[in-house]
PDB file of C-alpha atoms and ligand atoms in Angstrom:
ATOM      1  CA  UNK A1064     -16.074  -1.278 -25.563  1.00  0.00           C
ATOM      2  CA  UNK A1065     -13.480   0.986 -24.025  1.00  0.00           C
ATOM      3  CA  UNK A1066     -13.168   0.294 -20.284  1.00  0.00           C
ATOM      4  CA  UNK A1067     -11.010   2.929 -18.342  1.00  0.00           C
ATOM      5  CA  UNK A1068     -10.071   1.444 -14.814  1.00  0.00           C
ATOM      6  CA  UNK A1069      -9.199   4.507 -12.136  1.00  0.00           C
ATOM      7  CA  UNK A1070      -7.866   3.011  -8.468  1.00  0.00           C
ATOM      8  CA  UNK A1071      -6.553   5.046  -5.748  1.00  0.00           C
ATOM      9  CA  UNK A1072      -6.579   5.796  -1.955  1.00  0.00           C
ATOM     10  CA  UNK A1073      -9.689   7.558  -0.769  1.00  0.00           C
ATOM     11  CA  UNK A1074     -10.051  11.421  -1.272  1.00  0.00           C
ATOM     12  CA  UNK A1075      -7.701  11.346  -3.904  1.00  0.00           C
ATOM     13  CA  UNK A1076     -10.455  12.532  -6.520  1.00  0.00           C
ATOM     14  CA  UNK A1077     -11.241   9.538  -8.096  1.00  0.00           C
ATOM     15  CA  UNK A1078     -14.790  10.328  -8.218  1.00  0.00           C
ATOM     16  CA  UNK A1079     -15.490  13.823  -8.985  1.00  0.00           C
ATOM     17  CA  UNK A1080     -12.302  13.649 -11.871  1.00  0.00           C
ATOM     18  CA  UNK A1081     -13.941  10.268 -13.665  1.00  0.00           C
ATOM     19  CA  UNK A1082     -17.670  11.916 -13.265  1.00  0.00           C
ATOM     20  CA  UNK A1083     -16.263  14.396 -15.257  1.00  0.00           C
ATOM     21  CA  UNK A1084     -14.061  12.668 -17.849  1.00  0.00           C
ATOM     22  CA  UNK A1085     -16.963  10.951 -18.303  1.00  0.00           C
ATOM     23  CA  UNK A1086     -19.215  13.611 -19.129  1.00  0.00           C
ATOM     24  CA  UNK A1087     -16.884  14.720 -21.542  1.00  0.00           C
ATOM     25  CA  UNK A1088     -16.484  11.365 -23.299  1.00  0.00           C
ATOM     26  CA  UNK A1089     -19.891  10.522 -23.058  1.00  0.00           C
ATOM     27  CA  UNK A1090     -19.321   7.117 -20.971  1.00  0.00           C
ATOM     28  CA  UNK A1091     -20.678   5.787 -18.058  1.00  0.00           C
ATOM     29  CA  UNK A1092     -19.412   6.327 -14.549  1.00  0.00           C
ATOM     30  CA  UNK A1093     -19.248   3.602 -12.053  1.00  0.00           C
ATOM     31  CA  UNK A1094     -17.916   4.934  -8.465  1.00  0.00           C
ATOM     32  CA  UNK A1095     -18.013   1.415  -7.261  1.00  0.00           C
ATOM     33  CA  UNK A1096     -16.794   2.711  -3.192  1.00  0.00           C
ATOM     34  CA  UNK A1097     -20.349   4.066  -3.529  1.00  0.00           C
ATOM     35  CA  UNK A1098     -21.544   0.034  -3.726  1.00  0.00           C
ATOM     36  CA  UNK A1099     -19.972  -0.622  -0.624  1.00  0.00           C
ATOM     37  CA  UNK A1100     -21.234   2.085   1.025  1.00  0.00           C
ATOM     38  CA  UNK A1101     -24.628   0.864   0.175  1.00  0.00           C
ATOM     39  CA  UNK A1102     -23.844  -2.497   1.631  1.00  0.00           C
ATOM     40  CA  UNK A1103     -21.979  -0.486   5.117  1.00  0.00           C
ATOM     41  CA  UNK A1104     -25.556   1.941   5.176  1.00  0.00           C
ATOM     42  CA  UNK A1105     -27.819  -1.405   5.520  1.00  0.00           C
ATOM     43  CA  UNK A1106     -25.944  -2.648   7.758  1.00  0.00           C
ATOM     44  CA  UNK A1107     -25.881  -0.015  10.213  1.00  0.00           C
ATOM     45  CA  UNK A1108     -29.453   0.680   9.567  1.00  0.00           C
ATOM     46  CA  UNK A1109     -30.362  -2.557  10.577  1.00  0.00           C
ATOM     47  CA  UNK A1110     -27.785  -2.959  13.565  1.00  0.00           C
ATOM     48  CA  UNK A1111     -26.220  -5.734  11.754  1.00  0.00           C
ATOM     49  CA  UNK A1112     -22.310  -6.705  12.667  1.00  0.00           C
ATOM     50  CA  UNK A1113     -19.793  -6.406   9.870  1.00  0.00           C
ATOM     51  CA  UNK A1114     -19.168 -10.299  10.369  1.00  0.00           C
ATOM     52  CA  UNK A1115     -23.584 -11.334  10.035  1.00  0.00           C
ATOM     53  CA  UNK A1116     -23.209  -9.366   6.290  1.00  0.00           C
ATOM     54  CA  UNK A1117     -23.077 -12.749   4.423  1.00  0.00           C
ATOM     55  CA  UNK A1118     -26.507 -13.666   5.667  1.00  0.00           C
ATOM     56  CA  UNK A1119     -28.045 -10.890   4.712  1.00  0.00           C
ATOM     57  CA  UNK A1120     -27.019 -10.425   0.987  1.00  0.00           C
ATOM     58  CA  UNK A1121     -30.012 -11.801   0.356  1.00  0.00           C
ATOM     59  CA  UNK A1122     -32.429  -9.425   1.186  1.00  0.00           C
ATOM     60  CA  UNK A1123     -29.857  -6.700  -0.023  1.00  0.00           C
ATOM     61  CA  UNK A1124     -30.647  -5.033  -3.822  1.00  0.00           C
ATOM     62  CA  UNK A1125     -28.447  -2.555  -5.027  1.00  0.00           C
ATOM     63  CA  UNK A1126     -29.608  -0.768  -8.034  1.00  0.00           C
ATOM     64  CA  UNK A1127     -27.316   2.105 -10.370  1.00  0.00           C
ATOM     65  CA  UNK A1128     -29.184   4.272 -12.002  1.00  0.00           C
ATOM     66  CA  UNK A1129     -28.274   7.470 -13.739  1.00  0.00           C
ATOM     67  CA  UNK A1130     -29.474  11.296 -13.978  1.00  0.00           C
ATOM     68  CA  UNK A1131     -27.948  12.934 -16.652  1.00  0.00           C
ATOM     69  CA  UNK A1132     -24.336  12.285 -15.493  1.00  0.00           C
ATOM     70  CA  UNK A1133     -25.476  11.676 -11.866  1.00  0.00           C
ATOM     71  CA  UNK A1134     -25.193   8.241 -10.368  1.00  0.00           C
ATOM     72  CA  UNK A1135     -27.867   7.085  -8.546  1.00  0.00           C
ATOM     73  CA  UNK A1136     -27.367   4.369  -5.458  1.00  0.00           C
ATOM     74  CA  UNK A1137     -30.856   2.749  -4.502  1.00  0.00           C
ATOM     75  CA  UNK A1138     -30.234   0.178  -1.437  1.00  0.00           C
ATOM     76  CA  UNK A1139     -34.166  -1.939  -1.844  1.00  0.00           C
ATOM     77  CA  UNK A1140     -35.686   1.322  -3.724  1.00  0.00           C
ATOM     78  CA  UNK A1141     -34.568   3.627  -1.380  1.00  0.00           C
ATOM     79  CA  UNK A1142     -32.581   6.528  -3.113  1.00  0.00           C
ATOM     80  CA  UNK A1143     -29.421   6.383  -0.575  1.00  0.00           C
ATOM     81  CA  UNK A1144     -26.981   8.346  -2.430  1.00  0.00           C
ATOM     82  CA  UNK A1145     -26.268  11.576  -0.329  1.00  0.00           C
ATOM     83  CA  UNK A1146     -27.097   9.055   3.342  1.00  0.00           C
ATOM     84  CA  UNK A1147     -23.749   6.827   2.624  1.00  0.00           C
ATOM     85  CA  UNK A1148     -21.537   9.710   2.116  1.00  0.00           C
ATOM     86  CA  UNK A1149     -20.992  10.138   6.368  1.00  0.00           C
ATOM     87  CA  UNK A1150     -17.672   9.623   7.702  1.00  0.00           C
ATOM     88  CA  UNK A1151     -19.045   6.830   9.751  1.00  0.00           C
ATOM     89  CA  UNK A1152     -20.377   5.048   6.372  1.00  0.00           C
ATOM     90  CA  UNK A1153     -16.692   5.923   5.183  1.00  0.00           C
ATOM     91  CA  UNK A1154     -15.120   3.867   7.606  1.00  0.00           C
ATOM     92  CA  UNK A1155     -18.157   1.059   8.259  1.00  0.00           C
ATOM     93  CA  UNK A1156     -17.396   0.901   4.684  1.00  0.00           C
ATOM     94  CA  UNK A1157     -13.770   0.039   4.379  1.00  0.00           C
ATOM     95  CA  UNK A1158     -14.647  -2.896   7.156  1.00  0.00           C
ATOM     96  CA  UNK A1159     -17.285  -4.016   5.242  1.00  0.00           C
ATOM     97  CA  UNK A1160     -15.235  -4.535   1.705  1.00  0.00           C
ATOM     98  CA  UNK A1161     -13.229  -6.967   3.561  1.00  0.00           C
ATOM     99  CA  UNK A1162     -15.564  -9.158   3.475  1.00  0.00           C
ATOM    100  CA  UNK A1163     -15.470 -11.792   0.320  1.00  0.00           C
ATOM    101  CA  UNK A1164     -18.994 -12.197  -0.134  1.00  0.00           C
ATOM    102  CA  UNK A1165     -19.518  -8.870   0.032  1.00  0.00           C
ATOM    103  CA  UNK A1166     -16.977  -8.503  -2.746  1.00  0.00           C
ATOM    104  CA  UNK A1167     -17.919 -11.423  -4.722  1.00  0.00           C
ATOM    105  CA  UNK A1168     -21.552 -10.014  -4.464  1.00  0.00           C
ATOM    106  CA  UNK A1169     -20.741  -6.692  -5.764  1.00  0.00           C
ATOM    107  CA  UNK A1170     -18.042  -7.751  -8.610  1.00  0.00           C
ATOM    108  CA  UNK A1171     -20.791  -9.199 -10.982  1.00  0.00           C
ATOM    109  CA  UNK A1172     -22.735  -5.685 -10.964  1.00  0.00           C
ATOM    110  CA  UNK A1173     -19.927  -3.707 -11.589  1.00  0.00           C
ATOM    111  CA  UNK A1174     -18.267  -5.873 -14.449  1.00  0.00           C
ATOM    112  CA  UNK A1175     -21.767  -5.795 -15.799  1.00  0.00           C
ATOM    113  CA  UNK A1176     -21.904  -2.584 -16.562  1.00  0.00           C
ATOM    114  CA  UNK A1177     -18.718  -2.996 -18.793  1.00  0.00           C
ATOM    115  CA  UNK A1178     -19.943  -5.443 -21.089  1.00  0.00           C
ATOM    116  CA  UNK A1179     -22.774  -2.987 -22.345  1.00  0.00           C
ATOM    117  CA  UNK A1180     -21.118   0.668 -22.192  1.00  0.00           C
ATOM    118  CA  UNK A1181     -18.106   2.200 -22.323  1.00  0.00           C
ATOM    119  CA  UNK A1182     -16.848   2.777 -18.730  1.00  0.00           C
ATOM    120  CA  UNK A1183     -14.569   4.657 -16.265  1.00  0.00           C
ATOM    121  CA  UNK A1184     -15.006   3.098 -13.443  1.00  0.00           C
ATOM    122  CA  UNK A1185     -13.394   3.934  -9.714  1.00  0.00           C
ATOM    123  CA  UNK A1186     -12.262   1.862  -6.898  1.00  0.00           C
ATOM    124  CA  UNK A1187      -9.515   0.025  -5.486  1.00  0.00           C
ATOM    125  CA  UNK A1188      -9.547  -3.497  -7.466  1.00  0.00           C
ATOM    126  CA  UNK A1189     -10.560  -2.050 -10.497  1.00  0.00           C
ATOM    127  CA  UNK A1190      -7.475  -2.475 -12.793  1.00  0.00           C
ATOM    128  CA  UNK A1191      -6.313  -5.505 -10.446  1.00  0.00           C
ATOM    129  CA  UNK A1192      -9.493  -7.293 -10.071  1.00  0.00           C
ATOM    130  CA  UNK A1193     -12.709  -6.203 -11.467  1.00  0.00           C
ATOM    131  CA  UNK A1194     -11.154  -4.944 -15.005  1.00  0.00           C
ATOM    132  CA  UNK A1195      -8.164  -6.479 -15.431  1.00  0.00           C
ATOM    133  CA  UNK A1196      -8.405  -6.162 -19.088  1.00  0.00           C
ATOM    134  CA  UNK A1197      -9.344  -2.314 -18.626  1.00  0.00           C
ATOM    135  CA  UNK A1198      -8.131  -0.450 -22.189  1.00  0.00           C
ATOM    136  CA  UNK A1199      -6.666   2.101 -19.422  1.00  0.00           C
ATOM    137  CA  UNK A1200      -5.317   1.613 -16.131  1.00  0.00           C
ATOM    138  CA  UNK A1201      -4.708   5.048 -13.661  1.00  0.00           C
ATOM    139  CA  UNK A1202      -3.676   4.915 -10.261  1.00  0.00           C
ATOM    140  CA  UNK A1203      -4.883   8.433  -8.693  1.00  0.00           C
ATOM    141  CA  UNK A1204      -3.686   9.564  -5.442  1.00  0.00           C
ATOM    142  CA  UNK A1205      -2.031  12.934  -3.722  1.00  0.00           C
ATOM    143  CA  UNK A1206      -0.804  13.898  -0.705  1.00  0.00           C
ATOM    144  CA  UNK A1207      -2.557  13.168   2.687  1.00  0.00           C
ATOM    145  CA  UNK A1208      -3.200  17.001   3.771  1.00  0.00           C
ATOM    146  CA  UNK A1209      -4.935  17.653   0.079  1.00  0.00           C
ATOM    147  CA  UNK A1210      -6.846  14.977   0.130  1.00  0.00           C
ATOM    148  CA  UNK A1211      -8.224  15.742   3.600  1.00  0.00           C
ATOM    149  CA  UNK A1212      -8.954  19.346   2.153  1.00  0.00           C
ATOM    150  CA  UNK A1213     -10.242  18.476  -0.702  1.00  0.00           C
ATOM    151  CA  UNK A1214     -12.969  15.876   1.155  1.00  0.00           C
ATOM    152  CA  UNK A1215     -13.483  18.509   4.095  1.00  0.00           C
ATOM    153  CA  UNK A1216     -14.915  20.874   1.336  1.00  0.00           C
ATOM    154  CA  UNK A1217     -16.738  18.351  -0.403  1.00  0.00           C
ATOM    155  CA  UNK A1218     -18.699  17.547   2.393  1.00  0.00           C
ATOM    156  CA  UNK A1219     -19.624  21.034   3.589  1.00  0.00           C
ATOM    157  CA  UNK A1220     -20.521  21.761  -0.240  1.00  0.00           C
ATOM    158  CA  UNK A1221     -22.931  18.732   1.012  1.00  0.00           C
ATOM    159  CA  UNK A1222     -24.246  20.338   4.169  1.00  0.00           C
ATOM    160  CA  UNK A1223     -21.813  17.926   6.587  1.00  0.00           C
ATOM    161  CA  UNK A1224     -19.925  19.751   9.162  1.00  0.00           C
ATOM    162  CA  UNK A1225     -17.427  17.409  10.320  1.00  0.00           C
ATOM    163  CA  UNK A1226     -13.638  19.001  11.789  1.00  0.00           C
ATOM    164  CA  UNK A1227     -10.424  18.778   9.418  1.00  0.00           C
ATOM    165  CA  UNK A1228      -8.538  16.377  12.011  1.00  0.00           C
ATOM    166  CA  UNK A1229     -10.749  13.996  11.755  1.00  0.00           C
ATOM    167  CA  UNK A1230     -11.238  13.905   8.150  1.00  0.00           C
ATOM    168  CA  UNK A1231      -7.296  13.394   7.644  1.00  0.00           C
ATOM    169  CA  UNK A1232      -7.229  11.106   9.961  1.00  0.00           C
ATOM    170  CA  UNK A1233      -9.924   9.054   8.904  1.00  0.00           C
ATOM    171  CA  UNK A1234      -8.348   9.246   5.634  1.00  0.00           C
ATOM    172  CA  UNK A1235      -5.028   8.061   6.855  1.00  0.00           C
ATOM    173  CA  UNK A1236      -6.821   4.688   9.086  1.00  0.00           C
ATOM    174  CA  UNK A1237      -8.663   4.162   5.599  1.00  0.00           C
ATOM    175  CA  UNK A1238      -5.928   3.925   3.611  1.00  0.00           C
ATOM    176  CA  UNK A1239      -4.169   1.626   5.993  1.00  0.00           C
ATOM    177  CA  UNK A1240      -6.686  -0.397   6.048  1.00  0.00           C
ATOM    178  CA  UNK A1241      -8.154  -0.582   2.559  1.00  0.00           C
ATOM    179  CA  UNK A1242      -4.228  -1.571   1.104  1.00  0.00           C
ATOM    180  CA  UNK A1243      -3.696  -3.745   3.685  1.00  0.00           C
ATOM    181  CA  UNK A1244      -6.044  -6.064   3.597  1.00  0.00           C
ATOM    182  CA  UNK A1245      -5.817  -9.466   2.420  1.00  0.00           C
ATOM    183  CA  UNK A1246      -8.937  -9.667  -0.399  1.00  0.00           C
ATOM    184  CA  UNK A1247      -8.551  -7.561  -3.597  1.00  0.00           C
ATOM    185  CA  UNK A1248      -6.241  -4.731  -1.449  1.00  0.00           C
ATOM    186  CA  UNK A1249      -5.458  -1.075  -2.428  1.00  0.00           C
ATOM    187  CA  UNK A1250      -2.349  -1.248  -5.119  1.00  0.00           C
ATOM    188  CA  UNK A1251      -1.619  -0.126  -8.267  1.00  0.00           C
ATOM    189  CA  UNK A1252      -2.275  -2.464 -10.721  1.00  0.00           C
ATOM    190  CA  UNK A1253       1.476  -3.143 -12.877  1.00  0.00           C
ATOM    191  CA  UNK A1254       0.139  -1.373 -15.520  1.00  0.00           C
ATOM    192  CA  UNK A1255      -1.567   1.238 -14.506  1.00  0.00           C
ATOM    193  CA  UNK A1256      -0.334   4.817 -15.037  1.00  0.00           C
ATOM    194  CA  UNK A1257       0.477   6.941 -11.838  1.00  0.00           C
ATOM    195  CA  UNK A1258      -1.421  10.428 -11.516  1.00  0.00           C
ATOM    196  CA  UNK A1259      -0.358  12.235  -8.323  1.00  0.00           C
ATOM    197  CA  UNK A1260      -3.215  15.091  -8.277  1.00  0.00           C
ATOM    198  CA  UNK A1261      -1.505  16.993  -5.329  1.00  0.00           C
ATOM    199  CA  UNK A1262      -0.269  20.125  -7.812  1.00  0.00           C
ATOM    200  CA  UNK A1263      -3.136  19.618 -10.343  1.00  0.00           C
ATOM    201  CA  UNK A1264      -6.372  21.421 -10.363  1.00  0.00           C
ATOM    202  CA  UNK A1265      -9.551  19.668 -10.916  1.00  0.00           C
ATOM    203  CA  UNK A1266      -9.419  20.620 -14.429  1.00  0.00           C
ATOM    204  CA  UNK A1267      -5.534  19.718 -15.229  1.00  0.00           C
ATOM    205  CA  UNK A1268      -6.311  16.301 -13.843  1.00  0.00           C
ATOM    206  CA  UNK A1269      -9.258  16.232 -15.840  1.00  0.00           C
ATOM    207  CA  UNK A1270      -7.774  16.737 -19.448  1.00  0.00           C
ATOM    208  CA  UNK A1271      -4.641  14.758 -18.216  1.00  0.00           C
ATOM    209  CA  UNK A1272      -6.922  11.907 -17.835  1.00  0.00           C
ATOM    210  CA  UNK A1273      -8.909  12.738 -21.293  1.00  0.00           C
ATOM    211  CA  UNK A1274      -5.074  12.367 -23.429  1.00  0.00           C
ATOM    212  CA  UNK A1275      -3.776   9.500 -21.466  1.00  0.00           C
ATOM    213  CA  UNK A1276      -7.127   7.936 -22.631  1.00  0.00           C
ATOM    214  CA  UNK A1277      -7.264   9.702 -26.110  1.00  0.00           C
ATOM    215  CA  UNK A1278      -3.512   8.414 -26.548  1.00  0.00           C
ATOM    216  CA  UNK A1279      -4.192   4.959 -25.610  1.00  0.00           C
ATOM    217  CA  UNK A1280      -7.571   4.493 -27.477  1.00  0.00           C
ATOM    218  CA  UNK A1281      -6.299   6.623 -30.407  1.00  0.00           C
ATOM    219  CA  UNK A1282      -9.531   8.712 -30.514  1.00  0.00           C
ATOM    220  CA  UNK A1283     -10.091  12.212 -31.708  1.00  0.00           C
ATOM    221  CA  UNK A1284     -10.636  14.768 -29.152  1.00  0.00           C
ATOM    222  CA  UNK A1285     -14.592  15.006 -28.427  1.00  0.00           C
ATOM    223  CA  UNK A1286     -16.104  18.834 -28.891  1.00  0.00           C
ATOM    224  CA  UNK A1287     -16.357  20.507 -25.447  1.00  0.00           C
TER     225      UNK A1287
HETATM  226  O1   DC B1387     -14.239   5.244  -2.786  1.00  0.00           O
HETATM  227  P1   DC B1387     -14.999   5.272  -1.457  1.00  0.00           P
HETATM  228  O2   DC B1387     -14.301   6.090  -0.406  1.00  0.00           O
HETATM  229  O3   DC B1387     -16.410   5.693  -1.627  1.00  0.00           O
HETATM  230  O4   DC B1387     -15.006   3.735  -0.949  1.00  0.00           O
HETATM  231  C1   DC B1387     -15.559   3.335   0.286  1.00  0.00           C
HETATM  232  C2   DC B1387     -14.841   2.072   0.772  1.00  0.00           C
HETATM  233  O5   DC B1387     -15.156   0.981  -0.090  1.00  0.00           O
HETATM  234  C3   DC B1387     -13.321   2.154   0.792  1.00  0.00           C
HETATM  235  O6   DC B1387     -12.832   2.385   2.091  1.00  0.00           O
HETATM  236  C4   DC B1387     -12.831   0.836   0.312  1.00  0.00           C
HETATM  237  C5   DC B1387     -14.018   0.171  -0.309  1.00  0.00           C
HETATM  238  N1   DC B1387     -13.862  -0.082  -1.742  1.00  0.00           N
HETATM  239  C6   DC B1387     -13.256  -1.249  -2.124  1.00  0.00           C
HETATM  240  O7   DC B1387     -12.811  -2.012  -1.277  1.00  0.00           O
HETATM  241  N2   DC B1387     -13.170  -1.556  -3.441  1.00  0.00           N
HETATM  242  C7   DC B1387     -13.636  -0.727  -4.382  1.00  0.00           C
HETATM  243  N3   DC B1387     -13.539  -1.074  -5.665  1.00  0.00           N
HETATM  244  C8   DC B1387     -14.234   0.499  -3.999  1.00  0.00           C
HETATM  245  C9   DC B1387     -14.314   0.808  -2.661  1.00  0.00           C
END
């Protein structure tokens, strides 16, 4: 199984890139922030404090499923993949994978998921933690400012008005607090390869992610 492991701070593309690289490879993608977002969405649903969490795994399923090349988050049955994407999930989100059940609750699923398919699979711990033995290690990221752009259109593309200022500087808290933490933090794994995105376009960071995996699995170049 090929595993390709893609880390990075948030808005940095990890998502939208890997959906497509996968696409083109014909592998799975696993945006594992989307896991957490899951567990941040029940919580606030059910007024629960970030600290209570560990009680409540219990009564917690989270399910992946896939349309076409879609991923699919069900929190209990409940189709929740466009309600976590809020800014407020964002950052109830990054409290919430602080938490080491919460992490040790969502590793299994997502190293699952490698044993049967060929992955790429975002995060933050992927190439540290959940994957260390990942065929392919990238660590994504670009500036602050295009990052902020790039998730201020991606959410009105998704019908969520929110202002600039606040996007960046959610992005900016999140960051801080997603590499500084003390479980599993934001870094790049040793070695991982670093992509700065800030002068690609979607589709140079695309088909610079297809040859660094092409060159390290050795694989001929799938027909578009
Ligand atoms: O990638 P994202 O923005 O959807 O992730 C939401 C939050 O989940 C992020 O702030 C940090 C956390 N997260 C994590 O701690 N580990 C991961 N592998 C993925 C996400």
């Amino acid at each position: 199984m090929i595993s390709v492991a893609v880390d990075g701070p948030s808005g940095a593309g990890k998502s939208s890139i890997s959906k497509e690289v996968a696409k083109r490879l014909k592998f799975l993608h696993i945006d594992t922030g989307a896991m957490y977002r899951a567990v941040a969405y029940y919580a606030f649903e059910n007024n629960i404090q970030s600290e209570a969490i560990p009680t409540y795994l219990k009564d917690i399923n989270i399910e992946i499923a896939f349309c076409g090349n879609n991923q699919i988050v069900k929190l209990n049955g409940e189709d929740v993949s466009y309600k976590i994407r809020t800014p407020g999930i964002s950052s109830l989100a990054s409290q919430v994978s602080k938490i080491k059940e919460v992490r040790d609750f969502l590793l299994l699923l997502q190293r699952n998921f490698a044993k049967t398919d060929n992955v790429i699979m975002d995060g933050r711990d992927i190439g540290t933690v959940v994957l260390p033995e990942a065929t392919v290690k990238i660590y994504l990221t670009a500036s602050n400012q295009s990052r902020a752009q790039r998730r201020h259109l991606q959410l009105k593309k998704e019908g969520i008005n929110c202002e600039y200022s606040q996007i960046l500087n959610g992005i900016i808290d999140r960051d801080r607090e997603d590499s500084s933490r003390e479980l599993s933090p934001l870094k790049k794994a040793h070695d991982a390869i670093y992509l700065d995105t800030t002068d690609l376009s979607f589709e140079e960071s695309v088909n610079k992610i297809i040859e660094i995996i092409q060159v390290a699995t050795r694989q001929e170049s799938p027909a578009k």
